[in-house]
Amino acid sequence: LPDLLAEQNLLNEESDIGFLVGPPQPQQEFSYQTLKRCRLCAVVNKDHPLASHKSLCIEDLAGQPIITKNTLFRAYHLVDELAKQRGIALQYALRSPDEILWISMLEKNKGVGIGVSFLSQELRQANKLLVHIPFEEPQLTWEICVATKKGHYLSAAGKAVLDYALTLAE
């Protein structure tokens, strides 16, 4: 599920455990642990003008068509809020959870995607058309968290899943 829906399912006790980006909100309602931190990246076609950059800052996105997840994903908000703080109006070409459309548009050099830095070297090399460029800003960090609602009962199976997930922490 998108981050904000997973968070809502935990609050409504429709889910026992959630995996999401960033600390859940409001934090006092949850128990959570960060499993992994990685940098957000711009993802561009190898022929895109930004493809030769070693890193980018949010200002480099000005005037670029942005291809990203929609507003139910925390990564969208990280980029959008930082751009607003710096007075940059982003131009969105696509805001969608549709990964196939997202990748297709990037392969066709239709804009700048927002991705993550943890993708394996094998996955990156499998698609030789796309280049991942990390953002310089420390605010653009993607934190993978596992969360439960405080006070929510976890079955033995749920506890086992949570305990296993915690072994994956950095």
Short mmCIF file of C-alpha atoms in Angstrom, two decimals:
data_model
loop_
_atom_site.label_atom_id
_atom_site.label_comp_id
_atom_site.label_asym_id
_atom_site.label_seq_id
_atom_site.Cartn_x
_atom_site.Cartn_y
_atom_site.Cartn_z
CA LEU A 1 0.00 0.00 0.00
CA PRO A 2 1.08 3.60 -0.38
CA ASP A 3 2.65 4.97 2.81
CA LEU A 4 -0.25 7.13 3.90
CA LEU A 5 -2.80 4.35 3.35
CA ALA A 6 -0.65 1.85 5.27
CA GLU A 7 -0.42 4.36 8.12
CA GLN A 8 -4.21 4.84 8.10
CA ASN A 9 -4.77 1.05 8.12
CA LEU A 10 -2.61 0.78 11.23
CA LEU A 11 -4.51 3.57 12.98
CA ASN A 12 -7.84 1.93 12.09
CA GLU A 13 -6.49 -1.47 13.21
CA GLU A 14 -7.16 -2.92 9.76
CA SER A 15 -3.50 -3.97 9.61
CA ASP A 16 -1.23 -5.24 12.35
CA ILE A 17 2.13 -4.27 10.85
CA GLY A 18 2.99 -1.66 8.26
CA PHE A 19 6.04 -0.98 6.14
CA LEU A 20 6.25 2.63 5.11
CA VAL A 21 8.54 5.47 4.22
CA GLY A 22 9.43 7.77 7.06
CA PRO A 23 8.26 7.81 10.65
CA PRO A 24 4.48 7.33 10.86
CA GLN A 25 2.36 10.32 11.81
CA PRO A 26 1.36 11.19 14.44
CA GLN A 27 4.45 9.53 15.91
CA GLN A 28 2.98 9.24 19.42
CA GLU A 29 0.35 6.79 18.07
CA PHE A 30 2.93 4.28 16.79
CA SER A 31 5.84 2.09 17.71
CA TYR A 32 8.27 2.01 14.80
CA GLN A 33 11.82 1.19 13.82
CA THR A 34 13.78 2.43 10.82
CA LEU A 35 15.02 -0.56 8.84
CA LYS A 36 17.00 1.25 6.15
CA ARG A 37 17.91 4.78 5.08
CA CYS A 38 18.80 5.66 1.52
CA ARG A 39 19.04 8.77 -0.58
CA LEU A 40 16.35 9.80 -2.99
CA CYS A 41 17.55 9.98 -6.57
CA ALA A 42 16.55 11.55 -9.80
CA VAL A 43 16.09 8.86 -12.45
CA VAL A 44 16.61 9.98 -16.04
CA ASN A 45 17.14 8.54 -19.48
CA LYS A 46 20.84 8.21 -20.35
CA ASP A 47 20.32 10.88 -23.05
CA HIS A 48 18.70 13.41 -20.68
CA PRO A 49 20.72 16.63 -20.09
CA LEU A 50 21.00 15.82 -16.35
CA ALA A 51 22.33 12.28 -16.95
CA SER A 52 25.99 13.35 -16.74
CA HIS A 53 25.62 14.91 -13.27
CA LYS A 54 27.13 13.06 -10.28
CA SER A 55 24.55 14.57 -7.91
CA LEU A 56 21.64 17.01 -8.06
CA CYS A 57 20.00 19.57 -5.83
CA ILE A 58 16.29 20.35 -5.75
CA GLU A 59 16.90 23.50 -7.82
CA ASP A 60 17.98 21.28 -10.73
CA LEU A 61 14.36 20.10 -11.03
CA ALA A 62 13.07 23.60 -11.89
CA GLY A 63 11.51 23.54 -15.35
CA GLN A 64 11.79 19.76 -15.67
CA PRO A 65 8.73 17.53 -16.18
CA ILE A 66 8.61 15.42 -13.00
CA ILE A 67 7.50 11.77 -13.02
CA THR A 68 6.71 10.57 -9.52
CA LYS A 69 4.38 8.67 -7.23
CA ASN A 70 1.17 10.38 -6.18
CA THR A 71 0.29 12.22 -2.99
CA LEU A 72 -0.34 8.98 -1.05
CA PHE A 73 3.43 8.34 -1.01
CA ARG A 74 5.74 10.14 1.41
CA ALA A 75 8.56 10.46 -1.17
CA TYR A 76 6.28 12.74 -3.20
CA HIS A 77 5.82 15.02 -0.19
CA LEU A 78 9.55 15.09 0.66
CA VAL A 79 10.42 16.49 -2.76
CA ASP A 80 7.36 18.74 -3.14
CA GLU A 81 7.74 20.34 0.32
CA LEU A 82 11.46 21.03 -0.11
CA ALA A 83 10.80 22.58 -3.52
CA LYS A 84 8.09 24.83 -2.03
CA GLN A 85 10.41 25.86 0.83
CA ARG A 86 12.98 26.96 -1.74
CA GLY A 87 10.44 28.74 -3.96
CA ILE A 88 10.58 26.22 -6.81
CA ALA A 89 7.36 25.39 -8.62
CA LEU A 90 7.64 21.81 -9.84
CA GLN A 91 5.98 20.78 -13.10
CA TYR A 92 4.49 17.31 -12.84
CA ALA A 93 4.23 15.20 -15.99
CA LEU A 94 2.92 12.20 -14.01
CA ARG A 95 1.81 11.59 -10.42
CA SER A 96 0.89 7.92 -10.30
CA PRO A 97 1.65 4.67 -8.48
CA ASP A 98 1.80 2.95 -11.91
CA GLU A 99 5.43 1.72 -12.05
CA ILE A 100 5.12 0.43 -15.63
CA LEU A 101 3.94 3.80 -16.94
CA TRP A 102 6.54 5.58 -14.81
CA ILE A 103 9.43 3.53 -16.24
CA SER A 104 8.04 3.71 -19.78
CA MET A 105 7.96 7.51 -19.66
CA LEU A 106 11.52 7.66 -18.33
CA GLU A 107 12.74 5.23 -20.99
CA LYS A 108 11.16 7.55 -23.60
CA ASN A 109 13.01 10.52 -22.03
CA LYS A 110 9.77 12.28 -21.04
CA GLY A 111 11.02 13.72 -17.75
CA VAL A 112 12.83 13.26 -14.45
CA GLY A 113 11.69 10.47 -12.16
CA ILE A 114 12.05 10.41 -8.39
CA GLY A 115 13.50 7.10 -7.22
CA VAL A 116 15.69 5.58 -4.53
CA SER A 117 19.38 4.86 -4.18
CA PHE A 118 19.14 1.35 -2.75
CA LEU A 119 18.29 -0.41 -6.01
CA SER A 120 20.80 -3.16 -6.60
CA GLN A 121 23.54 -2.76 -9.18
CA GLU A 122 22.01 -5.72 -11.06
CA LEU A 123 18.63 -3.97 -11.37
CA ARG A 124 20.29 -0.75 -12.46
CA GLN A 125 22.33 -2.54 -15.11
CA ALA A 126 19.26 -4.46 -16.34
CA ASN A 127 17.82 -1.18 -17.61
CA LYS A 128 20.72 0.46 -19.40
CA LEU A 129 18.50 3.35 -20.54
CA LEU A 130 18.12 4.83 -17.05
CA VAL A 131 20.60 6.67 -14.83
CA HIS A 132 20.15 7.20 -11.05
CA ILE A 133 21.55 10.48 -9.68
CA PRO A 134 21.47 11.05 -5.90
CA PHE A 135 20.16 14.29 -4.44
CA GLU A 136 22.58 16.32 -2.29
CA GLU A 137 20.02 17.47 0.29
CA PRO A 138 19.95 15.41 3.50
CA GLN A 139 16.18 16.11 3.78
CA LEU A 140 15.68 13.89 0.73
CA THR A 141 16.28 10.64 2.60
CA TRP A 142 14.00 7.68 2.15
CA GLU A 143 13.57 5.81 5.44
CA ILE A 144 11.99 2.38 5.33
CA CYS A 145 10.17 1.87 8.64
CA VAL A 146 8.21 -0.98 10.16
CA ALA A 147 5.40 0.21 12.40
CA THR A 148 2.61 -0.98 14.66
CA LYS A 149 -0.08 0.96 16.45
CA LYS A 150 0.77 1.44 20.13
CA GLY A 151 -1.40 -0.79 22.31
CA HIS A 152 -2.55 -2.96 19.39
CA TYR A 153 -2.50 -6.71 20.11
CA LEU A 154 -0.11 -8.74 17.95
CA SER A 155 -0.65 -12.47 17.55
CA ALA A 156 2.31 -14.86 17.88
CA ALA A 157 2.53 -14.94 14.07
CA GLY A 158 2.42 -11.13 13.88
CA LYS A 159 5.10 -10.86 16.55
CA ALA A 160 7.27 -13.33 14.59
CA VAL A 161 6.90 -11.23 11.42
CA LEU A 162 7.75 -8.06 13.32
CA ASP A 163 10.75 -9.68 15.01
CA TYR A 164 12.00 -10.92 11.64
CA ALA A 165 11.56 -7.47 10.07
CA LEU A 166 13.60 -5.94 12.88
CA THR A 167 16.51 -8.28 12.05
CA LEU A 168 16.66 -6.52 8.67
CA ALA A 169 17.51 -3.15 10.23
CA GLU A 170 20.82 -1.63 9.24
#
